[in-house]
């Protein structure tokens, strides 16, 4: 029996083959070819041979005697169905592959970790985001083989609606979808470029993502929080007063911090470093200069630490360090949102007793009364921090400085402490402040309405571009709006006499 006769035995005929190919756009234009039967170890199998003479042109379909053949279905009809399934992934992976999409999350995270161009914070964000998508796709039973097919569009839309149902805003959803697209890109990327190279492509484009968001997600207008100059002043004065009290006690106690006391005022602990009160120091810097939390929270004490420790170990990470110039202290901020900037800081902390060391006296300004007696001393804020906090790589080292003198503080722990001390205890929520990041908004709003700085100069201090600053950080100052109409009153307008020349 020749090959043609064997094919006919299993339901094939030339007319059906031509019809199947001519009515399938992919077979007609992209993958023209013909059906073949091959024999392996005494058994026959269906193949589809591409017309183009390329490597691997024979595409395996199935056995001529599949186990799940339907009643009244011929072997050739079954093979046609398998071919259509394989076309969905362009012969890369058939739908019969039982792998699940979530099983590739772990190798993708390893790819993230090995990317030397990403900072640790970006890596952490991507890992967390793709983990959430992995958990969702696992619960949904999403198969790996649909990635190159149009079915992936439906999965993508379903995930968008899932994120919306979880209460995420449009901007947050967009940011999470971007990471999912990166994951899909990686599945298709060439292995020479550290990709998985499982598929030639996937259908999720940036344009499709944005159009789906536009169509299915309603944008909730951003609430513009009210800003008052008095709020800003109260916050600044509160921090200054607390730091001043700590500094005054330190000077009065010959350079020692007060020891912890119980509720009755009894000393029951050995000398300690500044604990929760650190939130006043960090908040002071953020209110005064609009710093991002990490920029001051993890700032190095000097340039040497930056050069000798940070650059060799974390060359792609954001960093900041303090340096004293002839005019005062400067913080140099590197790679914060991919920008470098340097910001001066000139504030001082006052004490009514002499600072406890010759070094501090050199940097402090003594103000005298008319008789030449000392009234008070103003010490640069950063020198105060250098004195009050233990020597370390960081200006604000970890409380565990004795065992690990150069370790970082926990940012998460700090943010909880900020919430307890400033928001709950001091009631800063009435200022519209619920997190340390809100202090950055505070600075921008105050600077816009109360200084002669231009928006460009303010953006240079904060590291924002002007558009972002206007969109996210400026708060509504209703009093300033009323002042505008007080300057040009209704009476002033009515006093203007109309011109005799009506033309």
Short mmCIF file of C-alpha atoms in Angstrom, two decimals, residues 65-419:
data_model
loop_
_atom_site.label_atom_id
_atom_site.label_comp_id
_atom_site.label_asym_id
_atom_site.label_seq_id
_atom_site.Cartn_x
_atom_site.Cartn_y
_atom_site.Cartn_z
CA UNK A 65 -5.10 6.21 15.85
CA UNK A 66 -5.56 8.75 18.69
CA UNK A 67 -7.08 7.46 21.91
CA UNK A 68 -9.69 10.26 22.15
CA UNK A 69 -11.07 9.98 18.62
CA UNK A 70 -14.75 10.95 18.61
CA UNK A 71 -17.44 8.63 17.17
CA UNK A 72 -17.92 9.20 13.42
CA UNK A 73 -14.72 11.32 13.35
CA UNK A 74 -12.01 10.29 10.92
CA UNK A 75 -8.34 10.26 11.82
CA UNK A 76 -7.68 13.00 9.25
CA UNK A 77 -10.42 15.24 10.70
CA UNK A 78 -8.81 14.78 14.10
CA UNK A 79 -5.41 15.76 12.65
CA UNK A 80 -6.99 18.91 11.12
CA UNK A 81 -8.18 19.89 14.60
CA UNK A 82 -4.71 19.38 16.06
CA UNK A 83 -3.20 21.46 13.26
CA UNK A 84 -5.58 24.35 14.00
CA UNK A 85 -4.61 24.16 17.65
CA UNK A 86 -0.90 24.27 16.82
CA UNK A 87 -1.43 27.23 14.51
CA UNK A 88 -2.53 29.28 17.53
CA UNK A 89 1.04 29.18 18.85
CA UNK A 90 2.57 29.14 15.37
CA UNK A 91 3.85 25.60 15.95
CA UNK A 92 5.86 26.64 18.98
CA UNK A 93 3.66 24.95 21.56
CA UNK A 94 0.41 23.10 21.07
CA UNK A 95 -2.62 23.51 23.30
CA UNK A 96 -2.14 19.94 24.42
CA UNK A 97 0.84 21.09 26.41
CA UNK A 98 -0.33 20.91 30.04
CA UNK A 99 2.06 23.50 31.49
CA UNK A 100 0.54 26.36 33.47
CA UNK A 101 1.56 29.97 33.05
CA UNK A 102 2.35 30.49 36.73
CA UNK A 103 5.10 27.83 36.64
CA UNK A 104 7.31 30.32 34.78
CA UNK A 105 7.01 33.02 37.47
CA UNK A 106 9.94 31.63 39.48
CA UNK A 107 12.44 31.59 36.57
CA UNK A 108 11.25 35.07 35.59
CA UNK A 109 11.97 36.35 39.10
CA UNK A 110 15.44 34.86 38.83
CA UNK A 111 15.85 36.84 35.62
CA UNK A 112 14.81 39.99 37.50
CA UNK A 113 17.33 39.31 40.26
CA UNK A 114 20.12 38.85 37.72
CA UNK A 115 19.40 42.12 35.90
CA UNK A 116 22.30 44.39 36.85
CA UNK A 117 20.57 47.46 35.44
CA UNK A 118 17.74 47.40 37.99
CA UNK A 119 17.90 48.86 41.48
CA UNK A 120 16.95 46.74 44.48
CA UNK A 121 13.71 48.69 44.98
CA UNK A 122 12.69 48.17 41.34
CA UNK A 123 13.53 44.46 41.58
CA UNK A 124 11.46 44.13 44.74
CA UNK A 125 8.51 45.92 43.14
CA UNK A 126 8.60 43.72 40.03
CA UNK A 127 8.87 40.52 42.06
CA UNK A 128 5.90 41.45 44.22
CA UNK A 129 3.80 42.49 41.23
CA UNK A 130 4.48 39.37 39.18
CA UNK A 131 3.86 37.20 42.26
CA UNK A 132 0.35 38.66 42.49
CA UNK A 133 -0.26 37.93 38.82
CA UNK A 134 1.16 34.42 39.27
CA UNK A 135 -1.20 33.68 42.16
CA UNK A 136 -4.16 34.95 40.17
CA UNK A 137 -3.26 33.00 37.01
CA UNK A 138 -2.79 29.85 39.11
CA UNK A 139 -6.26 30.23 40.62
CA UNK A 140 -7.67 30.82 37.15
CA UNK A 141 -5.87 27.81 35.70
CA UNK A 142 -4.27 29.84 32.90
CA UNK A 143 -2.28 27.64 30.53
CA UNK A 144 1.11 28.61 29.19
CA UNK A 145 0.24 27.76 25.60
CA UNK A 146 -2.30 30.59 25.22
CA UNK A 147 0.42 33.28 25.51
CA UNK A 148 0.93 33.69 21.73
CA UNK A 149 -2.79 33.44 20.94
CA UNK A 150 -5.60 35.97 20.87
CA UNK A 151 -7.03 34.22 23.93
CA UNK A 152 -4.30 35.99 25.93
CA UNK A 153 -6.16 39.26 25.30
CA UNK A 154 -9.19 37.91 27.15
CA UNK A 155 -7.00 36.77 30.05
CA UNK A 156 -5.39 40.23 30.18
CA UNK A 157 -8.78 41.94 30.28
CA UNK A 158 -9.99 39.58 32.97
CA UNK A 159 -6.97 40.47 35.10
CA UNK A 160 -7.66 44.18 34.59
CA UNK A 161 -11.16 43.72 35.95
CA UNK A 162 -9.81 41.65 38.84
CA UNK A 163 -7.43 44.47 39.83
CA UNK A 164 -10.25 47.00 39.61
CA UNK A 165 -12.46 44.85 41.82
CA UNK A 166 -9.63 44.77 44.38
CA UNK A 167 -9.98 48.55 44.66
CA UNK A 168 -6.94 49.60 42.64
CA UNK A 169 -7.01 52.94 40.85
CA UNK A 170 -6.34 53.26 37.13
CA UNK A 171 -2.73 54.43 37.57
CA UNK A 172 -1.96 51.52 39.91
CA UNK A 173 -3.53 49.01 37.53
CA UNK A 174 -1.52 50.42 34.65
CA UNK A 175 1.72 50.08 36.62
CA UNK A 176 0.96 46.43 37.47
CA UNK A 177 0.00 45.58 33.89
CA UNK A 178 3.32 46.95 32.70
CA UNK A 179 5.14 44.28 34.73
CA UNK A 180 2.85 41.58 33.34
CA UNK A 181 3.80 42.73 29.83
CA UNK A 182 7.48 42.53 30.77
CA UNK A 183 6.86 38.94 31.87
CA UNK A 184 5.19 38.09 28.56
CA UNK A 185 8.03 39.80 26.70
CA UNK A 186 10.50 37.63 28.58
CA UNK A 187 8.64 34.46 27.61
CA UNK A 188 9.15 35.43 23.96
CA UNK A 189 12.61 37.00 24.16
CA UNK A 190 15.60 35.30 22.53
CA UNK A 191 17.65 33.07 24.86
CA UNK A 192 20.76 34.96 23.78
CA UNK A 193 19.13 37.98 25.47
CA UNK A 194 18.32 35.99 28.62
CA UNK A 195 14.76 35.31 27.57
CA UNK A 196 12.81 32.04 27.68
CA UNK A 197 12.23 31.99 23.88
CA UNK A 198 9.07 29.90 24.18
CA UNK A 199 7.04 31.80 21.59
CA UNK A 200 7.71 34.09 18.64
CA UNK A 201 5.46 36.84 20.03
CA UNK A 202 2.41 37.67 22.17
CA UNK A 203 -0.57 39.91 21.38
CA UNK A 204 -0.41 42.29 24.37
CA UNK A 205 0.89 45.65 23.13
CA UNK A 206 1.13 48.94 25.02
CA UNK A 207 -1.58 50.37 22.79
CA UNK A 208 -3.93 47.45 23.51
CA UNK A 209 -3.30 47.81 27.25
CA UNK A 210 -4.09 51.54 27.22
CA UNK A 211 -7.19 51.11 25.08
CA UNK A 212 -8.52 48.38 27.39
CA UNK A 213 -7.92 50.62 30.42
CA UNK A 214 -9.62 53.52 28.67
CA UNK A 215 -12.64 51.43 27.77
CA UNK A 216 -13.13 49.43 30.96
CA UNK A 217 -11.68 51.46 33.85
CA UNK A 218 -13.30 54.67 35.06
CA UNK A 219 -10.87 57.33 36.17
CA UNK A 220 -11.79 58.75 39.57
CA UNK A 221 -10.87 62.45 39.72
CA UNK A 222 -8.00 63.05 42.10
CA UNK A 223 -9.04 64.86 45.25
CA UNK A 224 -7.07 68.07 45.71
CA UNK A 225 -6.28 68.35 49.41
CA UNK A 226 -6.69 71.73 51.05
CA UNK A 227 -3.49 73.46 52.06
CA UNK A 228 -3.08 76.27 54.58
CA UNK A 229 0.13 78.09 55.37
CA UNK A 230 -0.72 77.73 59.06
CA UNK A 231 -0.65 73.93 58.68
CA UNK A 232 2.87 74.07 57.28
CA UNK A 233 4.05 76.47 60.01
CA UNK A 234 2.56 74.33 62.78
CA UNK A 235 4.23 71.19 61.45
CA UNK A 236 7.61 72.89 61.11
CA UNK A 237 7.42 74.50 64.57
CA UNK A 238 6.41 71.22 66.20
CA UNK A 239 9.45 69.41 64.79
CA UNK A 240 11.78 72.31 65.61
CA UNK A 241 10.54 72.55 69.19
CA UNK A 242 10.96 68.82 69.81
CA UNK A 243 14.49 68.74 68.36
CA UNK A 244 15.39 71.88 70.25
CA UNK A 245 14.22 70.28 73.53
CA UNK A 246 16.35 67.18 72.86
CA UNK A 247 19.37 69.32 71.95
CA UNK A 248 18.96 71.59 74.96
CA UNK A 249 18.85 68.57 77.27
CA UNK A 250 21.92 67.11 75.59
CA UNK A 251 23.87 70.34 76.09
CA UNK A 252 22.73 70.72 79.69
CA UNK A 253 23.72 67.12 80.45
CA UNK A 254 27.33 67.58 79.21
CA UNK A 255 26.78 65.73 75.96
CA UNK A 256 24.60 62.87 77.16
CA UNK A 257 21.06 62.05 76.15
CA UNK A 258 18.41 61.74 78.84
CA UNK A 259 17.76 58.19 79.94
CA UNK A 260 14.41 56.46 79.44
CA UNK A 261 11.99 56.97 82.31
CA UNK A 262 8.91 55.04 83.39
CA UNK A 263 5.42 56.55 83.72
CA UNK A 264 6.34 57.91 87.18
CA UNK A 265 9.43 59.68 85.87
CA UNK A 266 11.85 57.21 87.40
CA UNK A 267 14.98 56.38 85.40
CA UNK A 268 14.94 52.64 84.75
CA UNK A 269 17.08 52.21 81.66
CA UNK A 270 20.72 52.85 80.72
CA UNK A 271 21.63 55.75 78.40
CA UNK A 272 19.95 55.32 75.02
CA UNK A 273 20.10 56.65 71.51
CA UNK A 274 17.19 58.52 69.98
CA UNK A 275 14.31 56.12 69.42
CA UNK A 276 10.91 57.08 68.03
CA UNK A 277 11.88 60.75 68.23
CA UNK A 278 13.82 60.22 65.01
CA UNK A 279 10.56 60.94 63.20
CA UNK A 280 10.93 64.61 64.21
CA UNK A 281 14.40 64.81 62.65
CA UNK A 282 13.41 63.12 59.40
CA UNK A 283 10.12 65.02 59.18
CA UNK A 284 11.97 68.29 59.78
CA UNK A 285 14.17 67.64 56.75
CA UNK A 286 11.22 66.59 54.59
CA UNK A 287 9.06 69.57 55.53
CA UNK A 288 11.89 72.03 55.08
CA UNK A 289 13.30 70.73 51.80
CA UNK A 290 10.76 68.34 50.26
CA UNK A 291 13.05 65.30 50.33
CA UNK A 292 11.84 61.81 49.50
CA UNK A 293 12.01 59.63 52.60
CA UNK A 294 14.81 57.37 51.32
CA UNK A 295 16.94 60.34 50.31
CA UNK A 296 17.44 61.39 53.93
CA UNK A 297 16.58 58.18 55.76
CA UNK A 298 19.50 56.34 54.12
CA UNK A 299 21.81 59.31 53.57
CA UNK A 300 25.52 58.67 54.18
CA UNK A 301 27.47 60.84 56.59
CA UNK A 302 30.11 61.84 54.04
CA UNK A 303 31.43 61.45 50.51
CA UNK A 304 34.07 58.88 51.53
CA UNK A 305 31.42 56.36 52.57
CA UNK A 306 29.64 56.93 49.27
CA UNK A 307 32.82 56.41 47.25
CA UNK A 308 34.34 53.54 49.24
CA UNK A 309 31.22 51.62 50.26
CA UNK A 310 28.25 52.47 48.10
CA UNK A 311 29.77 52.64 44.61
CA UNK A 312 31.62 49.27 44.82
CA UNK A 313 28.61 47.47 46.33
CA UNK A 314 25.53 49.23 44.94
CA UNK A 315 26.60 51.07 41.77
CA UNK A 316 23.06 51.21 40.33
CA UNK A 317 21.25 52.15 43.54
CA UNK A 318 20.02 55.55 44.62
CA UNK A 319 22.31 57.19 47.17
CA UNK A 320 22.80 60.46 49.00
CA UNK A 321 25.56 61.85 51.19
CA UNK A 322 26.27 65.00 53.22
CA UNK A 323 29.17 67.32 52.62
CA UNK A 324 30.13 70.58 54.29
CA UNK A 325 31.08 73.58 52.15
CA UNK A 326 32.17 77.10 53.04
CA UNK A 327 28.54 78.21 52.97
CA UNK A 328 27.11 75.27 54.92
CA UNK A 329 25.91 71.71 54.52
CA UNK A 330 24.95 70.19 51.16
CA UNK A 331 23.25 66.89 50.46
CA UNK A 332 24.26 65.31 47.17
CA UNK A 333 21.58 62.96 45.82
CA UNK A 334 22.52 60.46 43.14
CA UNK A 335 20.23 58.47 40.83
CA UNK A 336 17.01 59.34 42.62
CA UNK A 337 14.41 58.62 39.96
CA UNK A 338 17.37 58.60 37.54
CA UNK A 339 18.32 62.18 38.42
CA UNK A 340 21.21 63.75 40.33
CA UNK A 341 20.84 66.91 42.35
CA UNK A 342 22.55 68.79 45.19
CA UNK A 343 20.58 70.73 47.80
CA UNK A 344 21.93 73.09 50.49
CA UNK A 345 20.60 72.96 54.04
CA UNK A 346 21.23 75.91 56.36
CA UNK A 347 18.81 75.54 59.31
CA UNK A 348 20.16 75.70 62.86
CA UNK A 349 18.99 74.45 66.25
CA UNK A 350 19.13 76.83 69.21
CA UNK A 351 20.30 76.12 72.76
CA UNK A 352 20.50 78.45 75.74
CA UNK A 353 23.48 76.64 77.20
CA UNK A 354 26.89 76.21 75.60
CA UNK A 355 27.32 73.21 73.26
CA UNK A 356 29.32 70.46 75.02
CA UNK A 357 32.47 70.32 72.86
CA UNK A 358 35.09 72.50 71.19
CA UNK A 359 34.15 71.06 67.79
CA UNK A 360 30.54 72.11 68.24
CA UNK A 361 31.59 75.59 69.38
CA UNK A 362 33.54 76.01 66.15
CA UNK A 363 30.44 75.52 64.01
CA UNK A 364 27.92 77.23 66.34
CA UNK A 365 27.06 80.91 66.26
CA UNK A 366 26.95 82.61 69.65
CA UNK A 367 24.62 85.59 70.05
CA UNK A 368 25.55 88.11 72.77
CA UNK A 369 23.49 90.63 74.70
CA UNK A 370 24.38 94.31 75.00
CA UNK A 371 26.76 93.56 77.85
CA UNK A 372 28.65 90.92 75.87
CA UNK A 373 27.15 87.99 77.71
CA UNK A 374 26.12 84.88 75.81
CA UNK A 375 22.39 84.67 75.10
CA UNK A 376 22.15 81.52 72.99
CA UNK A 377 23.97 79.35 70.47
CA UNK A 378 22.72 78.35 67.02
CA UNK A 379 24.21 75.07 65.81
CA UNK A 380 23.73 73.80 62.23
CA UNK A 381 21.02 71.14 62.13
CA UNK A 382 23.23 68.57 60.38
CA UNK A 383 26.01 69.06 62.95
CA UNK A 384 23.37 68.42 65.62
CA UNK A 385 22.43 65.15 63.88
CA UNK A 386 26.09 64.16 63.52
CA UNK A 387 26.50 64.69 67.26
CA UNK A 388 23.31 63.05 68.52
CA UNK A 389 23.38 59.93 66.36
CA UNK A 390 26.22 57.37 66.67
CA UNK A 391 29.04 57.40 64.14
CA UNK A 392 28.16 55.10 61.25
CA UNK A 393 28.03 54.94 57.48
CA UNK A 394 24.58 56.52 57.77
CA UNK A 395 23.54 59.82 59.27
CA UNK A 396 20.65 57.96 60.91
CA UNK A 397 22.05 54.48 61.74
CA UNK A 398 20.13 51.46 62.94
CA UNK A 399 19.22 51.31 66.67
CA UNK A 400 21.19 48.05 66.65
CA UNK A 401 24.37 50.08 66.06
CA UNK A 402 26.49 48.28 68.68
CA UNK A 403 26.15 44.85 67.04
CA UNK A 404 25.84 46.21 63.47
CA UNK A 405 27.25 49.75 63.45
CA UNK A 406 26.81 50.25 59.70
CA UNK A 407 23.42 48.62 59.15
CA UNK A 408 20.34 50.39 57.84
CA UNK A 409 17.18 51.23 59.71
CA UNK A 410 13.95 49.50 58.70
CA UNK A 411 11.97 51.81 56.45
CA UNK A 412 8.73 49.92 57.10
CA UNK A 413 9.24 50.17 60.86
CA UNK A 414 9.92 53.90 60.52
CA UNK A 415 6.74 54.51 58.55
CA UNK A 416 4.74 52.75 61.28
CA UNK A 417 6.47 54.92 63.89
CA UNK A 418 5.62 58.03 61.85
CA UNK A 419 1.99 56.96 61.75
#
